[in-house]
Tab-separated table of C-alpha atoms in Angstrom:
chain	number	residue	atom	x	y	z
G	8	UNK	CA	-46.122	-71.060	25.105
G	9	UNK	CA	-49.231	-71.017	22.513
G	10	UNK	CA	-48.649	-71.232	18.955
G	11	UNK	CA	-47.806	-67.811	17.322
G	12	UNK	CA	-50.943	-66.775	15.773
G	13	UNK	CA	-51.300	-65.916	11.998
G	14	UNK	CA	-52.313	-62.889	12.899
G	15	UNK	CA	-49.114	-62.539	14.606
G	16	UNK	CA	-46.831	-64.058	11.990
G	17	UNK	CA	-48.347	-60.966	9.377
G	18	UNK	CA	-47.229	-58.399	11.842
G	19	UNK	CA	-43.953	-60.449	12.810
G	20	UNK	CA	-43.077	-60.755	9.280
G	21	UNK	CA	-43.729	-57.393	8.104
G	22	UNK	CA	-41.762	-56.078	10.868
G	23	UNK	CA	-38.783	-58.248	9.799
G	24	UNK	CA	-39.229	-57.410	6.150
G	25	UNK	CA	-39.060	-53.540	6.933
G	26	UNK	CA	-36.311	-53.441	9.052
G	27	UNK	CA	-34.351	-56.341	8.421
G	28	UNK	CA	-31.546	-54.633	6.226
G	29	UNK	CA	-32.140	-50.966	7.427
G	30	UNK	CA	-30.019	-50.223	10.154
G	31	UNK	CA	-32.550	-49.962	12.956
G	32	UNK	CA	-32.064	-53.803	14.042
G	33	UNK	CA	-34.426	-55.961	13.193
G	34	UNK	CA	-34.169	-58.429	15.915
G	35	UNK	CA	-34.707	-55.235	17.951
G	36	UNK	CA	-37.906	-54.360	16.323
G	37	UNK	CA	-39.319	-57.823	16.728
G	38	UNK	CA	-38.323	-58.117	20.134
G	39	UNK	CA	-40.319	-55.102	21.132
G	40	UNK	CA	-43.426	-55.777	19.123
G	41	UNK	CA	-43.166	-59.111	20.790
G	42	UNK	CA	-43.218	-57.835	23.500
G	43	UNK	CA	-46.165	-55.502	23.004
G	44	UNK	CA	-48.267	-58.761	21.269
G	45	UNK	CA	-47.414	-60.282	24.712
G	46	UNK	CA	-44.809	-62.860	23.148
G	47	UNK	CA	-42.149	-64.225	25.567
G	48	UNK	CA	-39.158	-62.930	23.735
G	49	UNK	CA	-36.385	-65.452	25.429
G	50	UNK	CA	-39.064	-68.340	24.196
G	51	UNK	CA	-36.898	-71.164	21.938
G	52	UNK	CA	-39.798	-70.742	19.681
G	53	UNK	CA	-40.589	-67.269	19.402
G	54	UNK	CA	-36.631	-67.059	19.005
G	55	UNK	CA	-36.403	-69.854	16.472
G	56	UNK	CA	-39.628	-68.415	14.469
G	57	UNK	CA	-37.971	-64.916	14.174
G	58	UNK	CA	-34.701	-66.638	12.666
G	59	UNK	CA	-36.690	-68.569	10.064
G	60	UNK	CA	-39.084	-65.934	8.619
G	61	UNK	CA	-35.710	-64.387	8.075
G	62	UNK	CA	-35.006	-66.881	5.272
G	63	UNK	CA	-37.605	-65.058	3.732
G	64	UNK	CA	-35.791	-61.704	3.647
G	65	UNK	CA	-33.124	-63.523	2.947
G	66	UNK	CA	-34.730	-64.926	-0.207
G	67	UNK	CA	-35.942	-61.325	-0.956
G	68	UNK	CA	-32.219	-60.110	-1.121
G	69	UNK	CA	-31.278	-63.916	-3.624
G	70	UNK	CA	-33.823	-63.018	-6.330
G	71	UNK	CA	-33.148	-59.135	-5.893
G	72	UNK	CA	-29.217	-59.546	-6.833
G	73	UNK	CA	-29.788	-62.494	-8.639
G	74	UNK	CA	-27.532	-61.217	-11.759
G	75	UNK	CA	-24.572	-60.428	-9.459
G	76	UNK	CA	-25.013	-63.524	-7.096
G	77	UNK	CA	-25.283	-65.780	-10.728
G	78	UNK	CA	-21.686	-63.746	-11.656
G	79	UNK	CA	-19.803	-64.330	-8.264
G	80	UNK	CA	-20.761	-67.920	-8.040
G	81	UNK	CA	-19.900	-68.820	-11.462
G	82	UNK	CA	-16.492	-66.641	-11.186
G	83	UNK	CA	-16.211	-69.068	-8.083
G	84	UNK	CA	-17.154	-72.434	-9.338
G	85	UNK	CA	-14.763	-71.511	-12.967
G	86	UNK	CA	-11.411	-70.346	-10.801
G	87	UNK	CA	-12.131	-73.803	-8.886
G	88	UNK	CA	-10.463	-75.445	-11.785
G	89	UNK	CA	-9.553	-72.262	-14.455
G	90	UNK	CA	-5.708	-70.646	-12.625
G	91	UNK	CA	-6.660	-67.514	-14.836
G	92	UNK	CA	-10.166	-67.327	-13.412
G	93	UNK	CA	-8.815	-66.963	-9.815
G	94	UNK	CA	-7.464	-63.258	-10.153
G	95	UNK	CA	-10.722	-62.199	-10.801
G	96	UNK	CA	-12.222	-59.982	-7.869
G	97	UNK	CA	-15.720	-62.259	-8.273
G	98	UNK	CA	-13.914	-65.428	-7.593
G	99	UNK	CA	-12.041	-64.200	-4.602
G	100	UNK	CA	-15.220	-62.197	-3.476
G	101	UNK	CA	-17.239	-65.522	-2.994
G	102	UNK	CA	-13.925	-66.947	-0.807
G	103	UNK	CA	-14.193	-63.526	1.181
G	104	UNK	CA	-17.864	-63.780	2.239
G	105	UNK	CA	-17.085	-67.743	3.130
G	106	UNK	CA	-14.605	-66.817	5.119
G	107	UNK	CA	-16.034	-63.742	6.709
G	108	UNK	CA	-19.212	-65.799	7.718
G	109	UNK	CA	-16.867	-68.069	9.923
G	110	UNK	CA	-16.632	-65.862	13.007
G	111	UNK	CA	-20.092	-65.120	13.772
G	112	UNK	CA	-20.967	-69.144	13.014
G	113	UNK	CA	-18.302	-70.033	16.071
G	114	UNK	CA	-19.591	-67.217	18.622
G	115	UNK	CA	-23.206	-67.854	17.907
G	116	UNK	CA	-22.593	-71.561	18.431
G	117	UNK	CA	-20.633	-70.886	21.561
G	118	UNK	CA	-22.532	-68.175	23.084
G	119	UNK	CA	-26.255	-69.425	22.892
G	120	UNK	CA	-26.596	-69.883	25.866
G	121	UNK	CA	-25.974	-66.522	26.430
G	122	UNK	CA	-27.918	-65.192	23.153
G	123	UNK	CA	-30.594	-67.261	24.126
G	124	UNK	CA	-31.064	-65.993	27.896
G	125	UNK	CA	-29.464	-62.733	29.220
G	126	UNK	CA	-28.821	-61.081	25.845
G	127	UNK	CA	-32.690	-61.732	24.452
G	128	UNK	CA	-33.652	-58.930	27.600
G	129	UNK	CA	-35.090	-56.003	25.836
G	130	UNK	CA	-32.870	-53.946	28.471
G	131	UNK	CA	-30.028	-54.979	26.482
G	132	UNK	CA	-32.136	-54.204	23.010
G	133	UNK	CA	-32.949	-50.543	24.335
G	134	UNK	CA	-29.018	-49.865	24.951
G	135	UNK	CA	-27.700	-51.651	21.500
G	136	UNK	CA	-30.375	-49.461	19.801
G	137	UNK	CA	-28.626	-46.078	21.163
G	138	UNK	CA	-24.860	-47.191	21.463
G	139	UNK	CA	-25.122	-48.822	17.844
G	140	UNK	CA	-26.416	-45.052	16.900
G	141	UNK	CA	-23.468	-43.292	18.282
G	142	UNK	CA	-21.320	-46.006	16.262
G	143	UNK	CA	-23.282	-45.249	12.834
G	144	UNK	CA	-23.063	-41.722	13.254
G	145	UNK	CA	-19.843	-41.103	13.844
G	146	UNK	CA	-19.056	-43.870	10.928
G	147	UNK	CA	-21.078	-41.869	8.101
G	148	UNK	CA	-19.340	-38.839	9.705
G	149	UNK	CA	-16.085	-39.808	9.753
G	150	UNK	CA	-15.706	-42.057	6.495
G	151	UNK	CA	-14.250	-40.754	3.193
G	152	UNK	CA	-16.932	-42.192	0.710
G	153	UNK	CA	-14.249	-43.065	-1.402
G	154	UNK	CA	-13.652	-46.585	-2.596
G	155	UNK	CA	-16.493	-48.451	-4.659
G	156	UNK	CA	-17.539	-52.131	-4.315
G	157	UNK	CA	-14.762	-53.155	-6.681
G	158	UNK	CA	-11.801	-51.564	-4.430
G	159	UNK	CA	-13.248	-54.068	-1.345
G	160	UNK	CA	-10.660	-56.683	-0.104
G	161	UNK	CA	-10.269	-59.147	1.992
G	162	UNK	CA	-9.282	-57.507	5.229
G	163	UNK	CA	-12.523	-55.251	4.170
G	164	UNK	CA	-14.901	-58.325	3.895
G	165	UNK	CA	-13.634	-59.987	7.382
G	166	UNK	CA	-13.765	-56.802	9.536
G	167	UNK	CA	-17.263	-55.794	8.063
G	168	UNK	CA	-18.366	-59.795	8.291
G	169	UNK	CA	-16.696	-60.241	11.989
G	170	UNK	CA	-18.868	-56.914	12.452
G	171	UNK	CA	-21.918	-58.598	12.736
G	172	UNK	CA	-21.436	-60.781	15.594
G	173	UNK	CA	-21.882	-56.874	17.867
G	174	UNK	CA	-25.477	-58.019	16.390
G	175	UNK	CA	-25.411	-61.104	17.095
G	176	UNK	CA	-24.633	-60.630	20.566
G	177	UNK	CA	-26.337	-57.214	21.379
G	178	UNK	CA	-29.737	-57.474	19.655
G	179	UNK	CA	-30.862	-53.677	19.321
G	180	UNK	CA	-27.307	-53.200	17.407
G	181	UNK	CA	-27.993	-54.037	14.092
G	182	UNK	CA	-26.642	-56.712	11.466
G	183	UNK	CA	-27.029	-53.990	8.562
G	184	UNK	CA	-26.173	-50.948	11.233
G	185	UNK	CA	-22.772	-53.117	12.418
G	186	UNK	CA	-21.897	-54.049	8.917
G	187	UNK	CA	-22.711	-50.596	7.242
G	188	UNK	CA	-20.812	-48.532	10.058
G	189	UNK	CA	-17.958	-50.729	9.586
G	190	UNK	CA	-17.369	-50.619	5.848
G	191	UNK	CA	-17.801	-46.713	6.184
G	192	UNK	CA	-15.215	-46.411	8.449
G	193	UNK	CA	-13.406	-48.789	5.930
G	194	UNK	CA	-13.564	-45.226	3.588
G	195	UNK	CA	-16.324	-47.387	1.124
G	196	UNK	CA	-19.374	-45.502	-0.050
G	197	UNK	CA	-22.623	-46.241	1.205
G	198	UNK	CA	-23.559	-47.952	-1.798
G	199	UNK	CA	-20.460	-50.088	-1.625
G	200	UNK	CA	-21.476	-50.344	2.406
G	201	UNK	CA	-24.635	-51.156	2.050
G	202	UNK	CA	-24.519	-54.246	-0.944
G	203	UNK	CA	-21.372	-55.504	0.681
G	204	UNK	CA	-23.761	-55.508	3.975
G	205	UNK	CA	-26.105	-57.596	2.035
G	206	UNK	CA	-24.180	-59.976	0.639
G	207	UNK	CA	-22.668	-60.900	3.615
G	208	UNK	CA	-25.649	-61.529	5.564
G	209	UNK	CA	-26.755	-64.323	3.126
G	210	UNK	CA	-24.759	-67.188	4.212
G	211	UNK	CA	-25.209	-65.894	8.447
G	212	UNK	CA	-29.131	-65.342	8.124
G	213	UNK	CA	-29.548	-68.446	6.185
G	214	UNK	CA	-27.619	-70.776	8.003
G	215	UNK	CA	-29.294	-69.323	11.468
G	216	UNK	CA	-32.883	-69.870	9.878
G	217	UNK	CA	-32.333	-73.195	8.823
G	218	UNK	CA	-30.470	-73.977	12.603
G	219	UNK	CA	-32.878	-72.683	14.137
G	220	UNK	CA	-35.981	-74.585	11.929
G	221	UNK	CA	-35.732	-77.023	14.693
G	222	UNK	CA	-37.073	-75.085	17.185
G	223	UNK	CA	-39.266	-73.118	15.801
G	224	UNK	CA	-41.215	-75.976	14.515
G	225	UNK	CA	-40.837	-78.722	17.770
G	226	UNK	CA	-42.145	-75.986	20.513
G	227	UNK	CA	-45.035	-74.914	20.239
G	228	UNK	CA	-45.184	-73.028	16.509
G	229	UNK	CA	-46.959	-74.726	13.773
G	230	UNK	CA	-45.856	-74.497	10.361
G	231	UNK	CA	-48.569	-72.567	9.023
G	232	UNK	CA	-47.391	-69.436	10.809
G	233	UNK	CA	-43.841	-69.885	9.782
G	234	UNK	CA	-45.389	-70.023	6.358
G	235	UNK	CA	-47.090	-67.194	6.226
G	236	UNK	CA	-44.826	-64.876	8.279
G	237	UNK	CA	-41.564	-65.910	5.812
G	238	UNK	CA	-43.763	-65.135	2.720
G	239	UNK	CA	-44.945	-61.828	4.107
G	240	UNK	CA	-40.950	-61.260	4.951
G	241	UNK	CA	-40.029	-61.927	1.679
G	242	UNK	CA	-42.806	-59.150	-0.040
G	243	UNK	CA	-41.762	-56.335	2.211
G	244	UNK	CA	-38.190	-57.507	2.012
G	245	UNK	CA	-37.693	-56.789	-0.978
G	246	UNK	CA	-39.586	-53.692	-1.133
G	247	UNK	CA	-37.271	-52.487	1.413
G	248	UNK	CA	-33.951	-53.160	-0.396
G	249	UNK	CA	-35.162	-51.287	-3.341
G	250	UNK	CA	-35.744	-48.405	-1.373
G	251	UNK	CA	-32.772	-48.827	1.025
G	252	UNK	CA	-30.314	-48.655	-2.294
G	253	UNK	CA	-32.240	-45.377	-3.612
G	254	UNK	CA	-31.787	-43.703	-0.076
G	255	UNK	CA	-28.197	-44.141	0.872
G	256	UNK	CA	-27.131	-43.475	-2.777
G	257	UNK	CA	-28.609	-39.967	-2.211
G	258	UNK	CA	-28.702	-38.983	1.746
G	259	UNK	CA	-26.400	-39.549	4.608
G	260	UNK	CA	-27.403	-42.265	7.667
G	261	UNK	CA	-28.271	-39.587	10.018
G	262	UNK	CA	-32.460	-40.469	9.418
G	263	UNK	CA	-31.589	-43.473	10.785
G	264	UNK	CA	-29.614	-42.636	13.660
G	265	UNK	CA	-32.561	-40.190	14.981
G	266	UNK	CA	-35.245	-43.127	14.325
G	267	UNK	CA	-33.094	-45.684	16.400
G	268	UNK	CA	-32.464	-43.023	19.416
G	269	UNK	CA	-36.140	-42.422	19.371
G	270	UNK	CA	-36.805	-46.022	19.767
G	271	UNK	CA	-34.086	-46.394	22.150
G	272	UNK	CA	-35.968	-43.812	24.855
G	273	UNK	CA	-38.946	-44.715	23.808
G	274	UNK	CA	-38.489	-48.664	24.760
G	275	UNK	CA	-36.369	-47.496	27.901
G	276	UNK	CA	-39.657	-45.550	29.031
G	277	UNK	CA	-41.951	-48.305	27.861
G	278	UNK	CA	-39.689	-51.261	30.073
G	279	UNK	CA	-38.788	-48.276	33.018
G	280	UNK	CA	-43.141	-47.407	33.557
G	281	UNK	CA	-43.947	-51.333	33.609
G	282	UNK	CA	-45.999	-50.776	29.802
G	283	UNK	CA	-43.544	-53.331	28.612
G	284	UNK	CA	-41.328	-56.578	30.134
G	285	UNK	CA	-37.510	-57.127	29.705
């Protein structure tokens, strides 16, 4: 393939800013514009640039909860050697998002194949994008809204964290959608859903841009774009969590669920009339 354009990287990394922790799937929403930019979407490098320019998000979300990342890894690194400092709920917060990142690292390094080829179709995008509604509506509807970020646990933090491999492996589902739905369903608020969502997608979206770096840069994308498209990530990024956080602590999910239907049909027309290919 040509180099991704700089042009391109803008759009690609505003698009992955916006929607990379709303529930609409952001892997979803690059995939399609992709698509419409007349990017081969199962490319290695167009699938290793979107993983890196998430980095940038992904720094968006480090310097936006810097104050409570600074707290739970210094509650961590003290109850390393303090016996007292381990009954905190920081210190064994930082164990639970370790340990909840573990599942999706050993299904996305055993099923890239897969991730890479037959799951990258935007068939499979348009479906995730409607099923993972269904899942997120009858989560917000169903859930009690009753426990806070400091009644999480650790059979909270694996279910929601083993949550994101639906993502991983149906792109159109949603990392944030799969991890907010679950921790509703869990009875937390969607506050409580929606940090506990965030922080644990650091240690997954990091780990898969930095993988991925590799490929991004040795076929066919030159650093420049990658550059530009993770900075322009980053500003919108965190843009977008400010908002995101002011929403949910006042309105219900349903916005979202009505957006990601929309976009569902909409891509299912676009791929079904020839506008657009899988």
């Amino acid at each position: 393939m040509s180099a991704i354009s700089i042009g391109q990287a803008v759009v690609l990394g505003a698009v992955e800013g916006v929607t990379e922790f709303l529930p609409v799937s952001s892997t979803g929403h690059l995939k399609i514009v992709e698509g419409l930019m007349g990017i081969p979407v199962d490319d290695d490098a167009v699938i290793g640039f979107s993983a890196v320019i998430q980095v940038g998000a992904i720094a968006a979300v480090l310097v936006y909860f810097r104050r409570d990342i600074a707290r739970i890894v210094s509650a961590w690194l003290r109850g390393l050697t303090d016996r007292e400092e381990r009954y905190h709920h920081d210190y064994k917060f930082a164990w639970w998002v370790i340990a909840a990142t573990i599942p999706i690292v050993l299904v996305g390094l055993a099923a890239k194949p897969l991730i890479k080829g037959p799951l990258a179709s935007l068939w499979v995008v348009a479906g995730s994008l409607i099923v993972g509604s269904g899942v997120m509506w009858v989560a917000d509807r169903t859930g009690r809204h009753k426990r806070g970020e400091d009644d999480t646990s650790f059979k909270d933090a694996m279910l929601v964290g083993g949550s994101q491999i639906l993502a991983l492996l149906f792109p159109g589902f949603s990392r944030s959608g799969a991890t907010m739905s679950t921790a509703l369903m869990l009875d937390l608020d969607r506050v409580a859903a929606t940090r506990l969502s965030f922080f644990l997608g650091i240690p997954a979206l990091t780990g898969a841009g930095l993988y991925e770096l590799k490929d991004a840069l040795g076929t066919g994308t030159s650093a420049a774009p990658l550059a530009v498209g993770t900075l322009v990530s980053f500003v919108v990024a965190y843009a977008s969590i400010a908002w995101l956080l002011k929403f949910v602590a006042k309105h219900s999910f349903n916005a979202f669920v009505i957006y990601r239907i929309a976009v569902g049909l909409l891509l299912f027309g676009l791929l079904g009339t020839g506008v657009l290919q899988s």
